[in-house]
């Protein structure tokens, strides 16, 4: 194997192709956006629900969604 091929393989191994990095960033941004929308809708549901048990369940869901968003950042 010549040295140029070796360097190309090492580059692909240690640093992903730029196109792959861009795809992953795009997917990450898309996921963040969908989480933001879901968080907003759960907040609206919490305001509309009258019983405390329903609010408790929705608040738990909201906490989980916020934790996912935090991990993405």
CSV table of C-alpha atoms in Angstrom, one decimal, residues 17-61:
chain,number,residue,atom,x,y,z
A,17,UNK,CA,-15.6,13.0,5.6
A,18,UNK,CA,-16.9,16.5,5.6
A,19,UNK,CA,-20.1,15.3,4.0
A,20,UNK,CA,-20.7,12.8,6.7
A,21,UNK,CA,-20.1,15.5,9.4
A,22,UNK,CA,-22.5,17.8,7.6
A,23,UNK,CA,-25.1,15.1,7.5
A,24,UNK,CA,-24.8,14.4,11.2
A,25,UNK,CA,-25.0,18.1,12.0
A,26,UNK,CA,-28.1,18.4,9.9
A,27,UNK,CA,-29.7,15.5,11.6
A,28,UNK,CA,-28.8,16.9,15.0
A,29,UNK,CA,-30.3,20.3,14.2
A,30,UNK,CA,-33.4,18.6,12.8
A,31,UNK,CA,-33.7,16.7,16.1
A,32,UNK,CA,-33.2,19.8,18.2
A,33,UNK,CA,-36.0,21.6,16.2
A,34,UNK,CA,-38.4,18.7,16.7
A,35,UNK,CA,-37.6,18.6,20.4
A,36,UNK,CA,-38.3,22.3,20.7
A,37,UNK,CA,-41.7,21.9,19.0
A,38,UNK,CA,-42.6,19.0,21.2
A,39,UNK,CA,-41.6,20.9,24.3
A,40,UNK,CA,-43.8,23.8,23.3
A,41,UNK,CA,-46.8,21.6,22.6
A,42,UNK,CA,-46.4,19.8,26.0
A,43,UNK,CA,-46.2,23.2,27.7
A,44,UNK,CA,-49.5,24.2,26.1
A,45,UNK,CA,-51.1,20.9,27.1
A,46,UNK,CA,-50.0,21.4,30.7
A,47,UNK,CA,-51.8,24.8,30.7
A,48,UNK,CA,-55.0,23.2,29.3
A,49,UNK,CA,-55.2,20.2,31.6
A,50,UNK,CA,-57.4,20.7,34.7
A,51,UNK,CA,-56.5,17.6,36.9
A,52,UNK,CA,-53.3,17.5,38.8
A,53,UNK,CA,-52.5,13.8,37.8
A,54,UNK,CA,-52.6,14.8,34.2
A,55,UNK,CA,-50.3,17.8,34.8
A,56,UNK,CA,-47.9,15.6,36.8
A,57,UNK,CA,-47.6,13.1,33.9
A,58,UNK,CA,-47.1,15.9,31.4
A,59,UNK,CA,-44.5,17.6,33.5
A,60,UNK,CA,-42.5,14.3,33.7
A,61,UNK,CA,-42.6,14.1,29.9
